Amino acid sequence: MRFLIMTLIPHTGETPAADRFRQVVERAETAERLGFDGFGVGERHERPFLSSAPPVVLSHIAARTGRIRLFTTVTTLSLLDPVRAYEDYATLDNLSRGRLELVIGKGNGSAQRELFQVTPEDQWDRNAESYALLRRFWREERVSANPRFRPALHEAEVLPRPFQLPVRVWHGSATSEASADLAARYGDPLFSANVTNPIEPYAALVRHYRERFAAYGHDPALAAVGAGTAGFHVRRNSQDAIADYRPAFAAHLALQQRLGVSPVFPTLEDFAARSSALIGSPEQILDKVHRYHEQLGHTVLHLPAETSGIGEAAQLEALELFQDAIAPALRRDIPDPPWEWGPAQPENLGSGSARKP
């Protein structure tokens, strides 16, 4: 099993944006130092998030790290011109020398849809069309197409060529079968959000993905799933972990109340028991990951980069304990994704080509 830390860069305004970005970069450096396999930056174009330009943030992280895989969690492809998205991420892939893991999705939030003039009715079609073009840009020197949502392309050469040929693309999905079906159609991996509800709807979605993956003619052994985590905190003693996390959960409930959202998990104890949150002792977390793996079959797991209310020192101790007492057992017991993990190994450094991941 592989592990990444991800963030949407939430920002309360208590510190300057520059300081918040510095914290994110430092957390990515810490993740690499502790032995995590990836670091993810999501994309949102609305309050309270600062993650509107993930390729810029990830490029800076690429310059400050040397091994860790760089995930986009997720790239909201339904909002973007696929030509521009390709250029940004192919550049990032070259700057990082083949460490990009692109996770695409239609995105959430009405404010960012309005900002980009995307409607609920066309967002799925935009996502599918943009991805079809993106795949061609990774693989073809010149592309001609007459898409519905952007101007026509005639023998368009889109540069730079990526370092990885092609870049691996995951499909991020919450509860809709549309993203799962798109991933299955192309034989791509699926990344389940797995953070809002109990496991049942996510397990059903993963089953649908695996069924469609085989129905489209792909080898079922090559289907790969990643899964999110609703929250994280580990202490040697489970009671201490719960006590530490209580302020963070209270802040989460207060945010839901301000947004007029009824909580799925009304108490911290219910949240720790029935959600995907990993809160407790190492033994409890190992048990929960194994129980989720029985239903999801996931081989990549993400942890949140920040948990408000716990404090930086306590969060760092929790990440260190995860790597010392939890990750080794999960790496031993749960297989890796069905591909080689790590930076691309170029066949010819002069041309920038690399092995297909």
Short mmCIF file of C-alpha atoms in Angstrom, two decimals:
data_model
loop_
_atom_site.label_atom_id
_atom_site.label_comp_id
_atom_site.label_asym_id
_atom_site.label_seq_id
_atom_site.Cartn_x
_atom_site.Cartn_y
_atom_site.Cartn_z
CA MET A 1 0.00 0.00 0.00
CA ARG A 2 1.09 3.57 -0.72
CA PHE A 3 0.33 6.71 1.28
CA LEU A 4 -0.05 10.37 0.43
CA ILE A 5 -0.94 13.55 2.25
CA MET A 6 -3.31 15.99 0.56
CA THR A 7 -4.66 19.48 1.05
CA LEU A 8 -7.17 21.91 -0.45
CA ILE A 9 -5.29 24.72 1.35
CA PRO A 10 -8.12 25.96 3.55
CA HIS A 11 -7.49 29.52 4.74
CA THR A 12 -9.22 31.26 7.60
CA GLY A 13 -7.59 34.63 6.93
CA GLU A 14 -5.82 34.64 10.28
CA THR A 15 -2.43 34.54 8.52
CA PRO A 16 -1.31 36.08 5.21
CA ALA A 17 -1.82 33.89 2.15
CA ALA A 18 1.96 33.82 1.62
CA ASP A 19 2.44 32.22 5.04
CA ARG A 20 -0.30 29.67 4.34
CA PHE A 21 1.42 28.62 1.10
CA ARG A 22 4.73 28.35 2.98
CA GLN A 23 3.06 25.97 5.46
CA VAL A 24 1.86 23.77 2.62
CA VAL A 25 5.30 23.57 1.04
CA GLU A 26 6.87 22.77 4.40
CA ARG A 27 4.28 20.04 5.00
CA ALA A 28 5.18 18.49 1.64
CA GLU A 29 8.86 18.53 2.61
CA THR A 30 7.95 16.89 5.91
CA ALA A 31 5.90 14.25 4.10
CA GLU A 32 8.88 13.33 1.97
CA ARG A 33 11.21 13.27 4.98
CA LEU A 34 8.86 10.96 6.89
CA GLY A 35 8.62 8.51 4.00
CA PHE A 36 5.19 9.27 2.53
CA ASP A 37 4.84 8.31 -1.12
CA GLY A 38 2.89 11.30 -2.41
CA PHE A 39 1.63 14.81 -1.69
CA GLY A 40 -1.61 16.12 -3.19
CA VAL A 41 -2.96 19.61 -3.81
CA GLY A 42 -6.60 19.91 -4.80
CA GLU A 43 -8.27 22.58 -6.91
CA ARG A 44 -11.04 24.84 -5.66
CA HIS A 45 -12.01 28.31 -6.88
CA GLU A 46 -14.00 29.55 -3.90
CA ARG A 47 -13.74 30.39 -0.22
CA PRO A 48 -12.26 29.23 2.10
CA PHE A 49 -9.64 27.62 -0.14
CA LEU A 50 -6.44 28.97 -1.69
CA SER A 51 -5.90 26.01 -4.03
CA SER A 52 -6.94 27.74 -7.25
CA ALA A 53 -3.57 27.10 -8.96
CA PRO A 54 -2.33 23.63 -8.00
CA PRO A 55 0.26 23.33 -10.81
CA VAL A 56 1.98 26.44 -9.46
CA VAL A 57 2.02 25.12 -5.89
CA LEU A 58 3.12 21.65 -6.97
CA SER A 59 5.89 23.10 -9.14
CA HIS A 60 7.32 24.87 -6.11
CA ILE A 61 7.03 21.65 -4.11
CA ALA A 62 8.78 19.82 -6.96
CA ALA A 63 11.73 22.19 -6.59
CA ARG A 64 11.92 21.56 -2.84
CA THR A 65 11.62 17.76 -2.97
CA GLY A 66 13.27 14.97 -4.92
CA ARG A 67 11.29 11.74 -4.55
CA ILE A 68 7.68 12.20 -3.54
CA ARG A 69 4.94 11.76 -6.17
CA LEU A 70 2.94 14.94 -6.89
CA PHE A 71 -0.84 14.41 -6.98
CA THR A 72 -3.57 16.79 -8.13
CA THR A 73 -6.51 16.01 -5.86
CA VAL A 74 -8.44 16.82 -7.99
CA THR A 75 -7.89 18.84 -11.17
CA THR A 76 -11.36 20.22 -11.96
CA LEU A 77 -11.20 19.44 -15.65
CA SER A 78 -14.82 20.46 -16.33
CA LEU A 79 -13.82 24.09 -15.59
CA LEU A 80 -10.61 24.20 -17.61
CA ASP A 81 -9.55 24.50 -21.21
CA PRO A 82 -7.87 21.13 -21.83
CA VAL A 83 -5.11 22.74 -23.89
CA ARG A 84 -4.16 25.03 -21.01
CA ALA A 85 -4.49 22.19 -18.48
CA TYR A 86 -2.21 19.99 -20.58
CA GLU A 87 0.43 22.72 -20.91
CA ASP A 88 0.46 23.39 -17.17
CA TYR A 89 0.72 19.76 -16.13
CA ALA A 90 3.14 18.67 -18.86
CA THR A 91 5.38 21.50 -17.66
CA LEU A 92 5.04 20.29 -14.07
CA ASP A 93 5.82 16.74 -15.14
CA ASN A 94 9.06 17.92 -16.76
CA LEU A 95 10.05 20.14 -13.82
CA SER A 96 9.54 17.22 -11.44
CA ARG A 97 11.20 14.75 -13.85
CA GLY A 98 8.22 12.46 -14.08
CA ARG A 99 6.62 12.64 -10.63
CA LEU A 100 3.15 13.86 -11.65
CA GLU A 101 0.02 11.84 -10.78
CA LEU A 102 -2.94 13.64 -12.36
CA VAL A 103 -6.31 13.13 -10.67
CA ILE A 104 -9.20 14.63 -12.65
CA GLY A 105 -12.83 15.29 -11.76
CA LYS A 106 -15.74 17.54 -12.52
CA GLY A 107 -15.32 19.41 -9.22
CA ASN A 108 -17.80 20.56 -6.58
CA GLY A 109 -19.29 23.88 -5.60
CA SER A 110 -21.76 26.22 -7.27
CA ALA A 111 -19.56 29.31 -6.81
CA GLN A 112 -16.75 27.96 -8.98
CA ARG A 113 -19.22 26.72 -11.60
CA GLU A 114 -20.64 30.23 -11.83
CA LEU A 115 -17.14 31.71 -11.99
CA PHE A 116 -16.34 29.63 -15.08
CA GLN A 117 -19.91 29.69 -16.49
CA VAL A 118 -20.32 25.93 -16.27
CA THR A 119 -23.78 24.53 -15.60
CA PRO A 120 -24.79 21.42 -13.63
CA GLU A 121 -26.27 20.10 -16.87
CA ASP A 122 -23.08 20.28 -18.94
CA GLN A 123 -20.32 19.73 -16.36
CA TRP A 124 -20.16 15.96 -16.91
CA ASP A 125 -20.00 16.37 -20.69
CA ARG A 126 -17.28 19.00 -20.31
CA ASN A 127 -15.29 16.69 -18.08
CA ALA A 128 -15.52 13.77 -20.52
CA GLU A 129 -14.74 15.88 -23.59
CA SER A 130 -11.77 17.59 -21.96
CA TYR A 131 -10.37 14.27 -20.86
CA ALA A 132 -10.68 12.76 -24.31
CA LEU A 133 -8.63 15.68 -25.66
CA LEU A 134 -6.16 15.53 -22.80
CA ARG A 135 -5.46 11.86 -23.54
CA ARG A 136 -4.70 12.72 -27.14
CA PHE A 137 -2.35 15.54 -26.16
CA TRP A 138 -0.33 13.11 -23.99
CA ARG A 139 -0.05 10.62 -26.84
CA GLU A 140 -0.06 12.51 -30.17
CA GLU A 141 2.32 15.08 -31.61
CA ARG A 142 -0.49 16.96 -33.37
CA VAL A 143 -4.22 16.92 -32.69
CA SER A 144 -7.22 17.81 -34.86
CA ALA A 145 -10.67 17.87 -33.26
CA ASN A 146 -14.01 19.67 -33.30
CA PRO A 147 -15.00 19.73 -29.62
CA ARG A 148 -18.26 21.11 -28.32
CA PHE A 149 -16.93 23.28 -25.50
CA ARG A 150 -13.81 24.90 -26.98
CA PRO A 151 -12.69 26.11 -30.44
CA ALA A 152 -11.73 23.54 -33.04
CA LEU A 153 -8.16 22.25 -33.28
CA HIS A 154 -6.39 21.64 -36.57
CA GLU A 155 -3.05 19.86 -36.45
CA ALA A 156 -2.44 21.59 -33.13
CA GLU A 157 0.96 21.04 -31.58
CA VAL A 158 0.73 21.45 -27.81
CA LEU A 159 4.00 21.81 -25.93
CA PRO A 160 5.94 20.75 -23.98
CA ARG A 161 5.85 17.00 -24.42
CA PRO A 162 5.54 15.39 -20.96
CA PHE A 163 8.44 13.67 -19.24
CA GLN A 164 6.24 10.59 -18.72
CA LEU A 165 4.73 9.18 -21.89
CA PRO A 166 1.92 9.28 -21.02
CA VAL A 167 1.17 10.71 -17.59
CA ARG A 168 -1.01 8.41 -15.50
CA VAL A 169 -4.50 9.82 -14.90
CA TRP A 170 -6.74 8.91 -11.97
CA HIS A 171 -10.46 9.75 -11.88
CA GLY A 172 -11.64 11.33 -8.65
CA SER A 173 -15.18 10.38 -7.67
CA ALA A 174 -17.51 11.07 -4.75
CA THR A 175 -20.77 9.19 -5.32
CA SER A 176 -21.54 9.55 -9.03
CA GLU A 177 -21.11 6.62 -11.38
CA ALA A 178 -20.17 8.96 -14.25
CA SER A 179 -16.56 9.39 -13.11
CA ALA A 180 -16.24 5.70 -12.26
CA ASP A 181 -17.53 4.74 -15.69
CA LEU A 182 -15.15 7.17 -17.42
CA ALA A 183 -12.21 5.65 -15.54
CA ALA A 184 -13.32 2.13 -16.40
CA ARG A 185 -13.82 2.98 -20.08
CA TYR A 186 -10.22 4.05 -20.48
CA GLY A 187 -8.72 1.47 -18.12
CA ASP A 188 -7.63 4.17 -15.65
CA PRO A 189 -7.42 4.03 -11.83
CA LEU A 190 -10.18 5.43 -9.62
CA PHE A 191 -9.72 7.63 -6.54
CA SER A 192 -12.73 7.48 -4.22
CA ALA A 193 -13.36 10.57 -2.09
CA ASN A 194 -14.61 8.36 0.76
CA VAL A 195 -14.93 11.25 3.22
CA THR A 196 -18.56 12.40 3.61
CA ASN A 197 -20.62 9.27 4.21
CA PRO A 198 -20.26 5.80 5.71
CA ILE A 199 -18.56 3.25 3.50
CA GLU A 200 -21.61 1.78 1.75
CA PRO A 201 -22.05 4.23 -1.18
CA TYR A 202 -18.31 4.29 -1.85
CA ALA A 203 -18.10 0.50 -1.82
CA ALA A 204 -21.01 0.34 -4.27
CA LEU A 205 -19.25 2.84 -6.54
CA VAL A 206 -16.01 0.83 -6.47
CA ARG A 207 -17.92 -2.36 -7.31
CA HIS A 208 -19.48 -0.55 -10.27
CA TYR A 209 -16.05 0.63 -11.41
CA ARG A 210 -14.60 -2.88 -11.27
CA GLU A 211 -17.58 -4.36 -13.10
CA ARG A 212 -17.39 -1.76 -15.86
CA PHE A 213 -13.58 -2.06 -16.03
CA ALA A 214 -13.95 -5.73 -16.95
CA ALA A 215 -16.95 -5.09 -19.21
CA TYR A 216 -14.88 -2.64 -21.29
CA GLY A 217 -12.39 -5.46 -21.90
CA HIS A 218 -9.62 -4.52 -19.49
CA ASP A 219 -7.75 -7.00 -17.31
CA PRO A 220 -9.49 -6.87 -13.88
CA ALA A 221 -6.10 -7.31 -12.20
CA LEU A 222 -5.12 -3.86 -13.49
CA ALA A 223 -8.04 -2.03 -11.88
CA ALA A 224 -6.65 0.22 -9.12
CA VAL A 225 -8.41 2.21 -6.40
CA GLY A 226 -7.26 4.96 -4.06
CA ALA A 227 -9.34 6.17 -1.12
CA GLY A 228 -9.58 9.28 1.00
CA THR A 229 -9.74 9.70 4.76
CA ALA A 230 -12.27 11.92 6.51
CA GLY A 231 -9.91 12.79 9.35
CA PHE A 232 -6.73 11.61 11.00
CA HIS A 233 -5.10 11.56 14.40
CA VAL A 234 -3.23 8.77 16.13
CA ARG A 235 -1.86 8.44 19.67
CA ARG A 236 -0.58 5.39 21.49
CA ASN A 237 -3.72 5.60 23.62
CA SER A 238 -7.05 5.90 21.80
CA GLN A 239 -8.60 8.09 24.52
CA ASP A 240 -5.82 10.63 24.03
CA ALA A 241 -6.42 10.65 20.27
CA ILE A 242 -10.13 11.32 20.76
CA ALA A 243 -9.45 14.07 23.28
CA ASP A 244 -6.95 15.76 20.95
CA TYR A 245 -9.33 15.62 18.02
CA ARG A 246 -12.40 17.01 19.81
CA PRO A 247 -11.67 20.71 19.01
CA ALA A 248 -11.17 19.85 15.34
CA PHE A 249 -14.48 18.01 15.19
CA ALA A 250 -16.25 20.88 16.96
CA ALA A 251 -14.89 23.26 14.30
CA HIS A 252 -16.12 20.88 11.60
CA LEU A 253 -19.64 20.83 13.08
CA ALA A 254 -19.65 24.63 13.38
CA LEU A 255 -18.73 24.98 9.69
CA GLN A 256 -21.52 22.61 8.68
CA GLN A 257 -23.97 24.62 10.78
CA ARG A 258 -22.90 27.87 9.09
CA LEU A 259 -23.40 26.23 5.70
CA GLY A 260 -26.81 24.88 6.71
CA VAL A 261 -25.69 21.28 6.29
CA SER A 262 -27.02 18.52 8.53
CA PRO A 263 -24.09 16.47 9.85
CA VAL A 264 -23.92 12.85 8.75
CA PHE A 265 -22.00 12.03 11.94
CA PRO A 266 -23.43 14.13 14.81
CA THR A 267 -20.85 13.18 17.44
CA LEU A 268 -17.11 12.65 17.44
CA GLU A 269 -17.56 9.09 18.65
CA ASP A 270 -19.91 8.35 15.76
CA PHE A 271 -17.50 10.04 13.34
CA ALA A 272 -14.58 7.94 14.59
CA ALA A 273 -16.62 4.72 14.42
CA ARG A 274 -18.60 4.99 11.18
CA SER A 275 -16.71 7.36 8.90
CA SER A 276 -13.41 6.73 7.14
CA ALA A 277 -11.65 8.89 9.74
CA LEU A 278 -8.57 7.25 11.25
CA ILE A 279 -8.70 8.45 14.86
CA GLY A 280 -7.42 6.29 17.68
CA SER A 281 -4.57 3.98 18.55
CA PRO A 282 -2.34 2.34 15.92
CA GLU A 283 -4.17 -0.95 16.46
CA GLN A 284 -7.56 0.68 15.86
CA ILE A 285 -6.35 2.40 12.70
CA LEU A 286 -4.85 -0.80 11.32
CA ASP A 287 -8.13 -2.59 11.95
CA LYS A 288 -10.18 0.09 10.21
CA VAL A 289 -7.94 0.30 7.14
CA HIS A 290 -8.13 -3.47 6.76
CA ARG A 291 -11.94 -3.40 7.10
CA TYR A 292 -12.20 -0.70 4.44
CA HIS A 293 -9.78 -2.58 2.20
CA GLU A 294 -12.04 -5.64 2.35
CA GLN A 295 -14.77 -3.59 0.63
CA LEU A 296 -12.79 -1.13 -1.50
CA GLY A 297 -9.68 -3.11 -2.37
CA HIS A 298 -7.76 0.18 -2.34
CA THR A 299 -3.99 0.22 -2.59
CA VAL A 300 -3.42 3.98 -2.10
CA LEU A 301 -4.62 5.92 0.95
CA HIS A 302 -4.54 9.65 1.59
CA LEU A 303 -4.39 11.48 4.90
CA PRO A 304 -5.36 15.15 5.34
CA ALA A 305 -2.46 17.58 5.51
CA GLU A 306 -3.93 19.65 8.30
CA THR A 307 -6.37 19.29 11.18
CA SER A 308 -7.36 22.59 12.75
CA GLY A 309 -7.43 22.59 16.53
CA ILE A 310 -4.80 19.90 17.12
CA GLY A 311 -1.70 21.99 16.56
CA GLU A 312 1.37 21.54 14.40
CA ALA A 313 3.45 19.68 16.97
CA ALA A 314 0.73 17.14 17.75
CA GLN A 315 -0.04 16.64 14.06
CA LEU A 316 3.63 16.03 13.29
CA GLU A 317 3.85 13.48 16.11
CA ALA A 318 0.80 11.72 14.69
CA LEU A 319 2.32 11.54 11.20
CA GLU A 320 5.57 10.19 12.66
CA LEU A 321 3.66 7.55 14.64
CA PHE A 322 1.72 6.60 11.50
CA GLN A 323 4.97 5.93 9.67
CA ASP A 324 6.53 4.08 12.60
CA ALA A 325 3.63 1.94 13.82
CA ILE A 326 1.05 1.75 11.01
CA ALA A 327 2.53 2.17 7.55
CA PRO A 328 5.00 -0.76 7.75
CA ALA A 329 2.22 -3.24 8.56
CA LEU A 330 -0.05 -1.91 5.82
CA ARG A 331 2.78 -1.97 3.28
CA ARG A 332 3.38 -5.60 4.21
CA ASP A 333 -0.26 -6.74 4.23
CA ILE A 334 -1.84 -4.74 1.37
CA PRO A 335 -0.34 -4.78 -2.14
CA ASP A 336 0.84 -1.76 -4.10
CA PRO A 337 -1.01 -0.53 -7.20
CA PRO A 338 -0.36 -2.75 -10.25
CA TRP A 339 2.47 -0.63 -11.65
CA GLU A 340 5.98 0.42 -10.77
CA TRP A 341 5.99 3.28 -8.26
CA GLY A 342 8.44 6.15 -8.36
CA PRO A 343 9.92 8.75 -10.70
CA ALA A 344 9.99 7.89 -14.39
CA GLN A 345 13.30 6.53 -15.65
CA PRO A 346 14.06 8.32 -18.92
CA GLU A 347 15.17 6.22 -21.87
CA ASN A 348 16.87 9.24 -23.38
CA LEU A 349 17.53 12.26 -21.22
CA GLY A 350 18.22 14.37 -24.28
CA SER A 351 14.74 13.92 -25.72
CA GLY A 352 12.89 13.89 -22.40
CA SER A 353 11.15 10.61 -23.21
CA ALA A 354 10.32 8.12 -20.50
CA ARG A 355 8.87 4.70 -20.00
CA LYS A 356 5.14 4.37 -20.00
CA PRO A 357 4.06 4.13 -16.33
#
